[in-house]
Coordinates of C-alpha atoms in Angstrom, one line a residue:
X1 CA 24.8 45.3 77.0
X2 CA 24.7 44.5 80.8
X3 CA 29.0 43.4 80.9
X4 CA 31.5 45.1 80.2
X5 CA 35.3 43.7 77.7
X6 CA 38.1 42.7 79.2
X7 CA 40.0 43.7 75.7
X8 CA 38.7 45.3 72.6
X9 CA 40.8 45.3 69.3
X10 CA 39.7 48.2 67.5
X11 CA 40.9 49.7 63.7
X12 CA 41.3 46.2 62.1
X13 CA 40.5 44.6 59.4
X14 CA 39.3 41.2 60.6
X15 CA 38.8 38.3 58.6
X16 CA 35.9 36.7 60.3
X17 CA 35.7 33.7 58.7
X18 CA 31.8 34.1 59.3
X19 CA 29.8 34.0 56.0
X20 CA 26.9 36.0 58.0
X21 CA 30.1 38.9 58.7
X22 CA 32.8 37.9 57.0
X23 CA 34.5 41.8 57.8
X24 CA 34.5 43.7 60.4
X25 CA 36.8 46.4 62.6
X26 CA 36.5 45.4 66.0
X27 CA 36.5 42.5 68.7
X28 CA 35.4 42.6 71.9
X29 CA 36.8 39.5 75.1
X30 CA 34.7 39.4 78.1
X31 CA 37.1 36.2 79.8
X32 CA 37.2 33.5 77.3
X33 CA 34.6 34.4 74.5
X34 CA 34.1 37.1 72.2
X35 CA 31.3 39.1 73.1
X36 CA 31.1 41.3 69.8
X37 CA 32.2 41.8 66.4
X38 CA 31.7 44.8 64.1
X39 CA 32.2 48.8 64.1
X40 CA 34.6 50.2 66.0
X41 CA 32.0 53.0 67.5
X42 CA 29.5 49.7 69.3
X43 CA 32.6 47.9 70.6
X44 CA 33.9 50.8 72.4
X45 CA 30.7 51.6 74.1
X46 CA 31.7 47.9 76.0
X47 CA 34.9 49.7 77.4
X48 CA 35.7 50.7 81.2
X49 CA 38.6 51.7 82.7
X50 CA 40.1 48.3 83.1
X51 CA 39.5 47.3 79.4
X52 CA 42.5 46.6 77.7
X53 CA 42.8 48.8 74.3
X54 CA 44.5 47.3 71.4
X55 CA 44.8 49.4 68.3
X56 CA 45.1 47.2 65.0
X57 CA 46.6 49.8 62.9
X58 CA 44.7 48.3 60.5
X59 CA 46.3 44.8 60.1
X60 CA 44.4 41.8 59.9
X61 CA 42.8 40.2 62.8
X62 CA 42.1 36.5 61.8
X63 CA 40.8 33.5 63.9
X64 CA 43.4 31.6 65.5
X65 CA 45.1 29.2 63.4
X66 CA 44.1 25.8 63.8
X67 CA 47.3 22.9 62.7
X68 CA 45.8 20.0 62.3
X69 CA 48.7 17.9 62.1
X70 CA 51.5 18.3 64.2
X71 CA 54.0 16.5 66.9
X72 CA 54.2 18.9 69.9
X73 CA 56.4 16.8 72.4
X74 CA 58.1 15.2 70.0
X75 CA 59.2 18.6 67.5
X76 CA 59.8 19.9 71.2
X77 CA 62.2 17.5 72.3
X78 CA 64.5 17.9 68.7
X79 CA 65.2 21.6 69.3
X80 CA 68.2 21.1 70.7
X81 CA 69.1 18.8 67.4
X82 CA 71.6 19.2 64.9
X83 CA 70.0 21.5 62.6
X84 CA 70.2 20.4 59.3
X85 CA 67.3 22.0 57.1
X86 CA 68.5 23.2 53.4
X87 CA 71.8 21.0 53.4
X88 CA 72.9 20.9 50.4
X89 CA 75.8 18.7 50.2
X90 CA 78.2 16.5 52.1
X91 CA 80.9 19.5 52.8
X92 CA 78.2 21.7 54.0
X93 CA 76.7 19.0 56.4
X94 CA 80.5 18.1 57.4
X95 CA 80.5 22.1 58.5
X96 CA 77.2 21.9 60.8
X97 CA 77.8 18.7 62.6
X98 CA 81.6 20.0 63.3
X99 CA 80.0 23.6 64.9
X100 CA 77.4 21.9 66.4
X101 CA 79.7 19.4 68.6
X102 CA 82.5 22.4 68.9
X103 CA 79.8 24.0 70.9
X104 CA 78.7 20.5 72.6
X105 CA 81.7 19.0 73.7
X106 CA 80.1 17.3 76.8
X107 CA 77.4 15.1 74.7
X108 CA 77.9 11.9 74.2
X109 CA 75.6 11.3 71.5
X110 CA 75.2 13.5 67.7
X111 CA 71.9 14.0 66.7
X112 CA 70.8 15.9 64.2
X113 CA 67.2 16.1 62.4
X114 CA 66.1 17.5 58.9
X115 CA 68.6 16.0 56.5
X116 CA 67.2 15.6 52.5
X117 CA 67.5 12.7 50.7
X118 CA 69.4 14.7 47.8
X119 CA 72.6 15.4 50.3
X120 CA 75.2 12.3 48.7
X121 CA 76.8 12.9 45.8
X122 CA 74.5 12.4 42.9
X123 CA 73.4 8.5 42.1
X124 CA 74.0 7.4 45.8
X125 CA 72.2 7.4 48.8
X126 CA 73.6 8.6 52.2
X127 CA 75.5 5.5 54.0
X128 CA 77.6 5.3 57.6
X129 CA 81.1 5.7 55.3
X130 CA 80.0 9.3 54.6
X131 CA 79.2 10.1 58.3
X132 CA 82.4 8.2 59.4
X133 CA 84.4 10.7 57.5
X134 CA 82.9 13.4 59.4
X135 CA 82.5 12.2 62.8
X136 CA 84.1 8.4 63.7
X137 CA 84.7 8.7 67.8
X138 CA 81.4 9.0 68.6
X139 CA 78.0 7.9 67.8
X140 CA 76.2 9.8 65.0
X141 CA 72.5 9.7 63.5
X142 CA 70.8 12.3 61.8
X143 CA 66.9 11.4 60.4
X144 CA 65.5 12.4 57.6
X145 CA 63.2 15.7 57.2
X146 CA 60.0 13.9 57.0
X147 CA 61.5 11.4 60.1
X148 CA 60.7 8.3 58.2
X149 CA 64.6 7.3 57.4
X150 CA 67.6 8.0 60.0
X151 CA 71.3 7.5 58.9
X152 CA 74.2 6.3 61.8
X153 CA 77.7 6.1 61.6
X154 CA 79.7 2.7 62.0
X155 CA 80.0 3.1 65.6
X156 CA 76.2 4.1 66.3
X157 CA 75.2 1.1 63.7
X158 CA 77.8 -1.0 66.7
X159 CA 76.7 -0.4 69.5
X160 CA 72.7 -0.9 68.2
X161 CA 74.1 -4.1 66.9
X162 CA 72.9 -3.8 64.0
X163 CA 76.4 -4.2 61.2
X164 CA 75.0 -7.9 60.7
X165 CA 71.0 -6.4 60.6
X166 CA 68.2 -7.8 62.2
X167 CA 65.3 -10.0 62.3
X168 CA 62.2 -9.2 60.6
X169 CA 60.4 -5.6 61.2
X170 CA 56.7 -4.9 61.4
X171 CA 57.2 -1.4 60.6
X172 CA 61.0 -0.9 59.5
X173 CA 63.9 -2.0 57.5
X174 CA 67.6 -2.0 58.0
X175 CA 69.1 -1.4 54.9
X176 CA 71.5 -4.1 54.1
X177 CA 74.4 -4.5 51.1
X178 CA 77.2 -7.0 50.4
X179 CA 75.9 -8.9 54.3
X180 CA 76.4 -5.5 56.4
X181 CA 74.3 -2.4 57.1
X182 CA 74.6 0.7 55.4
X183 CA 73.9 3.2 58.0
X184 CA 70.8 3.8 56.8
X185 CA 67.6 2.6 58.3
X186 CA 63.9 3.3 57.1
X187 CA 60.5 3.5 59.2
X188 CA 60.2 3.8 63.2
X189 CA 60.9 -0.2 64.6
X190 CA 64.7 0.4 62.5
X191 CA 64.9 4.1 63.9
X192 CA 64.3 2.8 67.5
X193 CA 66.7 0.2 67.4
X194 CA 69.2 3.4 67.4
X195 CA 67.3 6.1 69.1
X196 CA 66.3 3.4 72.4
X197 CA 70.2 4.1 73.0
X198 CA 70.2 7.9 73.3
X199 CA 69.4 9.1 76.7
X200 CA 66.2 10.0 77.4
X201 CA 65.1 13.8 78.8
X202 CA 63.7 13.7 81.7
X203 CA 60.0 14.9 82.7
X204 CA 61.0 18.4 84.2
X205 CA 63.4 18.9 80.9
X206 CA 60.2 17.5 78.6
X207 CA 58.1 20.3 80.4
X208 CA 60.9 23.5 79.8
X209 CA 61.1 21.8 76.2
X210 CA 57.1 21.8 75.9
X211 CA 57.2 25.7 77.0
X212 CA 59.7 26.1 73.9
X213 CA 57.9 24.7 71.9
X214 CA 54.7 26.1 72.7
X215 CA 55.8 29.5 72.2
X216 CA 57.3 29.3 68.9
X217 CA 53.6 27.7 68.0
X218 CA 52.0 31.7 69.7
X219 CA 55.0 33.4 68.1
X220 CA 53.0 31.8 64.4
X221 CA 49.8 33.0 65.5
X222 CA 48.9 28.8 66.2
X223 CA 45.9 28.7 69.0
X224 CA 45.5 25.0 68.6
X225 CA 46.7 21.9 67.3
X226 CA 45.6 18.1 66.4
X227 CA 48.7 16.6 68.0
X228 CA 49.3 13.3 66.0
X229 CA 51.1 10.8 69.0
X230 CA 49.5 10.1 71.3
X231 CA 49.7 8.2 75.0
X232 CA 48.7 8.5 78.4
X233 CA 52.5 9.4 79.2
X234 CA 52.0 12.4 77.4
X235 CA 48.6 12.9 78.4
X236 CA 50.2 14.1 81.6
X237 CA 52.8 16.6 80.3
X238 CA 50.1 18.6 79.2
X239 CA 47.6 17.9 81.7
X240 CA 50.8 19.5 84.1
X241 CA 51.1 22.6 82.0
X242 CA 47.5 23.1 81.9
X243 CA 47.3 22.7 85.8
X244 CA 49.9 25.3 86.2
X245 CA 48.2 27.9 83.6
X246 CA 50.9 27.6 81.2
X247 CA 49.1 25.3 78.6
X248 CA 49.3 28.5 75.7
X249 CA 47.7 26.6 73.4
X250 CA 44.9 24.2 73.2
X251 CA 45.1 20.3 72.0
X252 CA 43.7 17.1 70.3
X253 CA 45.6 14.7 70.3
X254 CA 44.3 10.6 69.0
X255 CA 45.7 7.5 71.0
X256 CA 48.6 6.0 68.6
X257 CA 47.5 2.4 67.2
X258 CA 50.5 0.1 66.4
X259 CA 50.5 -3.4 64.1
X260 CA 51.2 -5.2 67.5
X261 CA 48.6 -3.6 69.9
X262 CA 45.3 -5.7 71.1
X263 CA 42.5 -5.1 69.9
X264 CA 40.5 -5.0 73.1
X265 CA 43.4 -3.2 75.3
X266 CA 43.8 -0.4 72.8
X267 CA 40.2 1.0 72.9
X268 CA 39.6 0.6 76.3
X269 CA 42.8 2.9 76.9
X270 CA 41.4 5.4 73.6
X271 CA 37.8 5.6 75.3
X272 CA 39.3 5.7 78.7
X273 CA 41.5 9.0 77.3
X274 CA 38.9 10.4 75.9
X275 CA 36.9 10.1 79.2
X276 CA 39.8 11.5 81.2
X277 CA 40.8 14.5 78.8
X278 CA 38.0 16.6 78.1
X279 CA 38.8 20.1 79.0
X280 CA 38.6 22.9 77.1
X281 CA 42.3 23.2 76.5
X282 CA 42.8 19.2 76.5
X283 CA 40.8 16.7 74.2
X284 CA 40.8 13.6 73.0
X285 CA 38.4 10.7 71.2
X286 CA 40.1 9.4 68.2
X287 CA 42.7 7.2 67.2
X288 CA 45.7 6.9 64.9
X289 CA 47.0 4.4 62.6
X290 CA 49.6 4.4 60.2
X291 CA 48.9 2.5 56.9
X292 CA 52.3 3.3 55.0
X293 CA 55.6 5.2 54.8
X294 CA 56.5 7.9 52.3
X295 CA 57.7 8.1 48.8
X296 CA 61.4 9.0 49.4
X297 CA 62.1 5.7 51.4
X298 CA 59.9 3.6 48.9
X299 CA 57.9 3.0 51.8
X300 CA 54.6 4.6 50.3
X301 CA 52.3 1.7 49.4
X302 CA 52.1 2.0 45.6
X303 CA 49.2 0.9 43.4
X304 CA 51.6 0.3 40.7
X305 CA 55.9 0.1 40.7
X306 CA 57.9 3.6 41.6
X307 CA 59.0 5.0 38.1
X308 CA 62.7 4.9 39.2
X309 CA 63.0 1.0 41.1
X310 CA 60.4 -1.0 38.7
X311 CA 60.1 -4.3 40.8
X312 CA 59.0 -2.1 44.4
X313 CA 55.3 -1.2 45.3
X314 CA 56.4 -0.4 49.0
X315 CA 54.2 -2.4 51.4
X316 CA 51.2 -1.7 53.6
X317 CA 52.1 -1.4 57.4
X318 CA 48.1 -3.2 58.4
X319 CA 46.8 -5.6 55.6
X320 CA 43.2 -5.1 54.4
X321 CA 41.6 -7.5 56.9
X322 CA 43.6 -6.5 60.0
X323 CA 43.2 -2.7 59.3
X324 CA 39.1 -3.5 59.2
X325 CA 38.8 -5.3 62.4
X326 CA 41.0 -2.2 64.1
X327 CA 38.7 0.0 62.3
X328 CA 35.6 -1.2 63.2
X329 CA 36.0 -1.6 66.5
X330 CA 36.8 2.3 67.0
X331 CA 34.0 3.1 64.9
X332 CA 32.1 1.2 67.3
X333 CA 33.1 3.2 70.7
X334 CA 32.5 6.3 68.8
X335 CA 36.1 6.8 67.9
X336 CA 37.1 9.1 65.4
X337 CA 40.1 7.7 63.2
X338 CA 43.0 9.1 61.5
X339 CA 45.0 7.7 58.8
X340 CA 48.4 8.4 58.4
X341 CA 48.3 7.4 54.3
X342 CA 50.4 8.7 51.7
X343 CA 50.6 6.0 48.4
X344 CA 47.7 5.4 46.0
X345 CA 47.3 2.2 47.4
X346 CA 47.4 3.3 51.1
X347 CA 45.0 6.0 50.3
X348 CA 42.2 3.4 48.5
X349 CA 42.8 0.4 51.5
X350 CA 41.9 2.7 54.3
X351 CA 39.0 4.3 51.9
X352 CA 38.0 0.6 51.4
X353 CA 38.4 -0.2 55.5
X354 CA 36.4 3.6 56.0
X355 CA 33.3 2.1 53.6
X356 CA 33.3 -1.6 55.0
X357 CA 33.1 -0.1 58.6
X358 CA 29.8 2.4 57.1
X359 CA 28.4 -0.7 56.1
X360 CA 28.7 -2.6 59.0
X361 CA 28.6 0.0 61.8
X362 CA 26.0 2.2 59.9
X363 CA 26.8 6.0 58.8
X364 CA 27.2 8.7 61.7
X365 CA 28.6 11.5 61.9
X366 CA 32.6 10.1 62.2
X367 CA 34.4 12.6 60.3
X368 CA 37.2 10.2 59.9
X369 CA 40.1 11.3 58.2
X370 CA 43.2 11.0 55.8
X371 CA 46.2 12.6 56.7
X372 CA 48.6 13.4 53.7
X373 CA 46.8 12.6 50.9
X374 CA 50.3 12.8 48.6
X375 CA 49.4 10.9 46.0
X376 CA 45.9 9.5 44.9
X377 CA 44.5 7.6 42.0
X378 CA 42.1 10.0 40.4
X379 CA 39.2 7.3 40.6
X380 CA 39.2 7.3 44.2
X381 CA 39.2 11.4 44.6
X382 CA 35.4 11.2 45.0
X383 CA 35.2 8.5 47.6
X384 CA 36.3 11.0 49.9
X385 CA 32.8 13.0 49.9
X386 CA 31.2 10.1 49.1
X387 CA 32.3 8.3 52.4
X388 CA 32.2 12.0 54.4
X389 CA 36.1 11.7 55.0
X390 CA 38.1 14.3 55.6
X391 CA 41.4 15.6 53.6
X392 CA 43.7 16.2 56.3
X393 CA 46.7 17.6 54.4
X394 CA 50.4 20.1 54.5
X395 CA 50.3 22.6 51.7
X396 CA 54.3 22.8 52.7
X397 CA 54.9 19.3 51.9
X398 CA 53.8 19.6 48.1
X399 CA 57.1 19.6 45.8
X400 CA 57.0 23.0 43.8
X401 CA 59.5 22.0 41.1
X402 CA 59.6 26.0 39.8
X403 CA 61.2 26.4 42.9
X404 CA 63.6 22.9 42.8
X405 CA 61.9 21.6 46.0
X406 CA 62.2 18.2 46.2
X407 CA 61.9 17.1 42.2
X408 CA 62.9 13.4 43.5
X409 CA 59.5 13.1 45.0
X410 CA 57.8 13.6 41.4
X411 CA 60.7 11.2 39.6
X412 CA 59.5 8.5 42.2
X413 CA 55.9 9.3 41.2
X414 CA 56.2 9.3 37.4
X415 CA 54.2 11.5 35.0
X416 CA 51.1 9.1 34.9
X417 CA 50.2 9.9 38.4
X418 CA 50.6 13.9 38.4
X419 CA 47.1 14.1 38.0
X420 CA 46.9 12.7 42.1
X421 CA 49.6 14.4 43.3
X422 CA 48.6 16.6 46.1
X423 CA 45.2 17.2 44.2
X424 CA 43.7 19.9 47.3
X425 CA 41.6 21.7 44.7
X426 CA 40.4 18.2 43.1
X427 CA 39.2 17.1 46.6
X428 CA 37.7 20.7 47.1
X429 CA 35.6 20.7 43.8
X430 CA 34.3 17.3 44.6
X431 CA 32.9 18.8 48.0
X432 CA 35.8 17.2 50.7
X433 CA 36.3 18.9 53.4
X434 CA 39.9 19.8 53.6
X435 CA 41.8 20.9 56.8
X436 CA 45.8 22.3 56.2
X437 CA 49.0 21.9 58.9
X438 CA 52.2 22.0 59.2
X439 CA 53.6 18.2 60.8
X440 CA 56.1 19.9 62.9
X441 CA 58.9 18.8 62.9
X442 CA 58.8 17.8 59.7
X443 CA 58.9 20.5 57.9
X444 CA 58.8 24.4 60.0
X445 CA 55.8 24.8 62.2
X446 CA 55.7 28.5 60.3
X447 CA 51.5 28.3 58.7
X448 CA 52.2 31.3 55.8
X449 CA 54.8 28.3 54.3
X450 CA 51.9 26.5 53.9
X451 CA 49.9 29.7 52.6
X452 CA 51.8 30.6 50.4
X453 CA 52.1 26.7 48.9
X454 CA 48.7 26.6 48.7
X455 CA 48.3 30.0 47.1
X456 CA 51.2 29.6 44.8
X457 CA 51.6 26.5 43.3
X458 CA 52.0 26.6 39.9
X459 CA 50.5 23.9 37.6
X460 CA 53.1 20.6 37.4
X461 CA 51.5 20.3 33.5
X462 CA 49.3 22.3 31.0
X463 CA 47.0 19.0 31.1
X464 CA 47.0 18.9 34.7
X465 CA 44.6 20.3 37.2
X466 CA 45.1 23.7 38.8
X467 CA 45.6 22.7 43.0
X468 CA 45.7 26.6 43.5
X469 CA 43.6 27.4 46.9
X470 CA 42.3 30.6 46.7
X471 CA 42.7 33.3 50.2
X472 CA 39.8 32.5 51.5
X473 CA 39.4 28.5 51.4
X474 CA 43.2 29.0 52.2
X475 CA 42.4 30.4 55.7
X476 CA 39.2 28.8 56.3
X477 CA 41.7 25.0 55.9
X478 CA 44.1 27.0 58.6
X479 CA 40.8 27.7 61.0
X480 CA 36.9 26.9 60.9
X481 CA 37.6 23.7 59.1
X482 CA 40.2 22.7 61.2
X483 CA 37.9 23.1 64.0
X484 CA 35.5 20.8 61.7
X485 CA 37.8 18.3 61.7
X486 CA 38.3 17.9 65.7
X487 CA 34.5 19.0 66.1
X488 CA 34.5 22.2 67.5
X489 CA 32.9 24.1 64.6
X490 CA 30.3 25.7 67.2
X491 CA 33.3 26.6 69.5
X492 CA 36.5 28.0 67.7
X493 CA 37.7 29.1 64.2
X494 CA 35.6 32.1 63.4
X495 CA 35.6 35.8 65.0
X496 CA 31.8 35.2 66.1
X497 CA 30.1 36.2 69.1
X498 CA 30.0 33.4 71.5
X499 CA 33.4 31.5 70.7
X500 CA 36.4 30.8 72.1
X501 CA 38.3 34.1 72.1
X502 CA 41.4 32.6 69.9
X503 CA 42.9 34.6 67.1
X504 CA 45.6 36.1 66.0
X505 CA 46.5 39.9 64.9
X506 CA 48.9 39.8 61.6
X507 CA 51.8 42.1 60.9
X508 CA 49.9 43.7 57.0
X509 CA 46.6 43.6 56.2
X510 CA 46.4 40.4 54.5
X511 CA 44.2 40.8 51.6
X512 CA 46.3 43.6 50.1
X513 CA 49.6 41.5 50.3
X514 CA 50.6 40.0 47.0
X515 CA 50.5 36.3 47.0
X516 CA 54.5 35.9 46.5
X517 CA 54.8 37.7 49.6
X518 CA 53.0 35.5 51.8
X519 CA 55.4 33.4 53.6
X520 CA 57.0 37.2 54.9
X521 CA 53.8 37.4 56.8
X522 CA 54.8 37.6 61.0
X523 CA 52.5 37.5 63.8
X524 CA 51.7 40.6 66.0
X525 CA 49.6 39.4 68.5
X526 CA 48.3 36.3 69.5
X527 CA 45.0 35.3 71.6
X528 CA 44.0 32.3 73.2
X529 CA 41.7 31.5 75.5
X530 CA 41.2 35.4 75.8
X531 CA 44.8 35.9 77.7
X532 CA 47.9 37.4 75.3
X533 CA 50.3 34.7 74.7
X534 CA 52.3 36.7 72.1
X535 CA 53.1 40.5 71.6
X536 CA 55.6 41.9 69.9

């Protein structure tokens, strides 16, 4: 060969992700793309003086991993939250909020992020009283893991002035008993009423957030992410970082689609984002809707009542007509489109909107996609392939009930619709594509959670499916067909001569690491855009 690597990992045991080499020991960077792949001996006839050695020690080398659903700004901007993961009760949340402002005494506002549902005492739901005997003197709201419900105190609830409630909501609900608010309000335009109160951080402390943020994503490994908000106001966060060189990671991000937004204004800003972002660190082209909530809230849209509140189907954020006119005019600028959809009956109205907009637009190659997936009626599994959409979806998210993770989730559900409940393998063996993430914040950013879900799941019934991923699909969901998904198939999410020099070294060689030890996996080093953005 006429050049010369910049960096050649040698002694590894990479996982190529390339059916043509799916193994090989060494990986040779000339700038930004890998120039070879295979024995040790060839790549280090590439080497000069300058190269850059890395020995492997025989630990995997894997593509980059790809999320395909995550919030970067806005998971950045909560790190400084209350941190409330694995709460278990009232008396332990009472301890972290009390720490949290003993070290904080110069904040005017509490706000904490990650609560579960489960936290009140058993039969109730979490309500202002319970946070007034915690914290009464200033104002308090702590949201909900999966950021679809928030709770306040009395004096937060005030000053929104919300203790009477409020008008209609598009998109929200201020949950009301006996004439006055309980604290507890469910979906964004309820949530905003609150958080449009908090003070906002400014650009320069969004940007030192960002950096936070974007390290802990190299620290896992994560070389690029389908970022699901989007605007032009973030749009030039990153476009900042990446005009400085400190962009470590590389982004898709849609152009967020509300009930209230015109029709014509809205794709005229999507296609003119797409047209202004189009780097090789920076892309856009699709949009985002949300059709429905979650389960938890009873804010999923439901084909038929949640087992535990009989007369409640939840309710559908775009009815069937306004979702198709939306639709159909992103189709028709060559939009790709993302549906945030979690209830059966979310899931089969934006499958119906995805075939009406086929018929009418004609069939391209749209890759439009679901994003969740939690809970499908079995009938509509093979519309999916049949309508070439694509099964965005968070292995972490899936209740494991051998290991008590949210059981509520399947009470909600009800035994007759197990056989839809996070059905990744169903999908698979009908011929979806399937891409995995994370949705950061909502759950830890950390991909071998979501590994080790998807490769240890244990059946919910012996007359149930087997969702079980094997390793491989596992890691392609994580890589190449996350890159499918956003597509960049040709440029990212293999160890292939010619693409983007993203991947990441592991800390064991993972094919010999039993599957319950999976979430242990840590992150060596990681690659992107052939410069080190992690090293241990």
């Amino acid at each position: 060969m006429a050049y010369q690597a910049d960096m050649i990992i040698v002694n590894a045991k990479a996982y190529t992700l390339d059916e043509r080499q799916p193994y090989a020991e060494a990986v040779a960077i000339k700038g930004n793309r890998i120039i070879f792949v295979g024995a040790e001996r060839e790549a280090l006839g590439l080497k000069n003086p300058q190269t850059r050695l890395i020995d492997a020690q025989k630990q995997s080398l894997m593509p980059g991993i790809i999320d395909s659903h995550f919030h970067l700004l806005w998971g950045s901007l909560r790190l400084k939250d209350i941190d409330l993961v694995g709460t278990r009760d009232l008396s332990e949340l009472k301890r972290r909020i009390l720490a949290y402002r003993e070290k904080n005494p110069a904040l005017d506002w509490l706000r904490g992020q990650g609560l579960g549902y489960m936290v009140a005492p058993p039969g109730q739901r979490l309500n202002r009283h319970h946070l007034d005997e915690i914290v009464r003197d200033k104002p308090l709201v702590l949201t909900c893991f999966d950021f679809h419900t928030a709770w306040c105190n009395t004096l937060a609830m005030e000053m929104a002035g919300l203790m009477q409630g409020t008008g209609p909501l598009v998109n929200g609900q201020v949950v009301m008993q006996d004439g006055l608010a309980t604290g507890e309000l469910r979906e964004p335009d309820a949530m905003n009423l609150v958080y449009d109160l908090i003070p906002k951080a400014t650009r320069q402390q969004s940007l030192e957030m960002l950096k936070q943020g974007m390290a802990q994503a190299a620290a896992y490994g994560i070389t690029s992410v389908h970022n699901m908000d989007g605007s032009f106001e973030q749009y030039s966060l990153y476009q900042q970082l990446e005009s400085e060189g400190a962009l470590s990671l590389r982004m898709y991000m849609p152009y967020s689609i509300n009930p209230d937004t015109p029709l014509s204004a809205v794709f005229e800003e999507a296609v003119a984002l797409r047209e202004s972002y189009s780097s090789g660190k920076l892309r856009s082209g699709a949009v985002k809707f949300f059709m429905d909530g979650v389960v938890e809230s009873f804010t999923a849209f439901m084909l038929e009542p949640y087992t535990n509140r009989p007369q409640d189907l939840g309710e559908a954020i775009y009815s069937d007509e306004h979702f198709k006119s939306m639709a159909l005019e992103a189709d028709k600028h060559g939009l790709q489109i993302f549906v945030h959809a979690i209830g059966d009956a979310a899931i089969r109205r934006t499958l119906d909107g995805y075939a009406y907009i086929r018929e009418k637009n004609g069939p391209r190659d749209s890759r439009h996609r679901i994003e969740h997936i939690e809970v499908i009626h079995p009938e509509d599994i093979p519309r999916l392939k049949a309508l070439e959409v694509i099964a965005s979806m968070q292995p972490f998210h899936c209740t494991r009930p051998e290991l008590g993770y949210l059981t509520s989730w399947m009470d909600y559900i009800g035994k007759a619709r197990y056989p839809g409940g996070f059905p990744w393998q169903s999908l698979r063996q009908k011929g979806t594509h399937l891409c995995f993430g994370s949705d950061w914040p909502v759950v830890t950013m950390n991909p071998f959670k979501g590994f080790s879900h998807a490769l240890n799941r244990q059946k919910w019934g012996e007359d149930l499916p087997d969702e079980r991923q094997s390793l491989h699909d596992t890691l392609a969901a994580y890589s190449c067909d996350g890159a499918y998904a956003e597509f960049q198939e040709q440029a990212k999410g293999q160890l292939k001569v010619g693409m983007l020099a993203d991947m990441a070294l592991l800390s064991t060689d993972i094919l010999s690491l039993p599957r319950a030890k999976m979430s242990d996996l840590k992150v060596d080093l990681t690659i992107c855009d052939g410069e080190v953005v992690h090293e241990v």
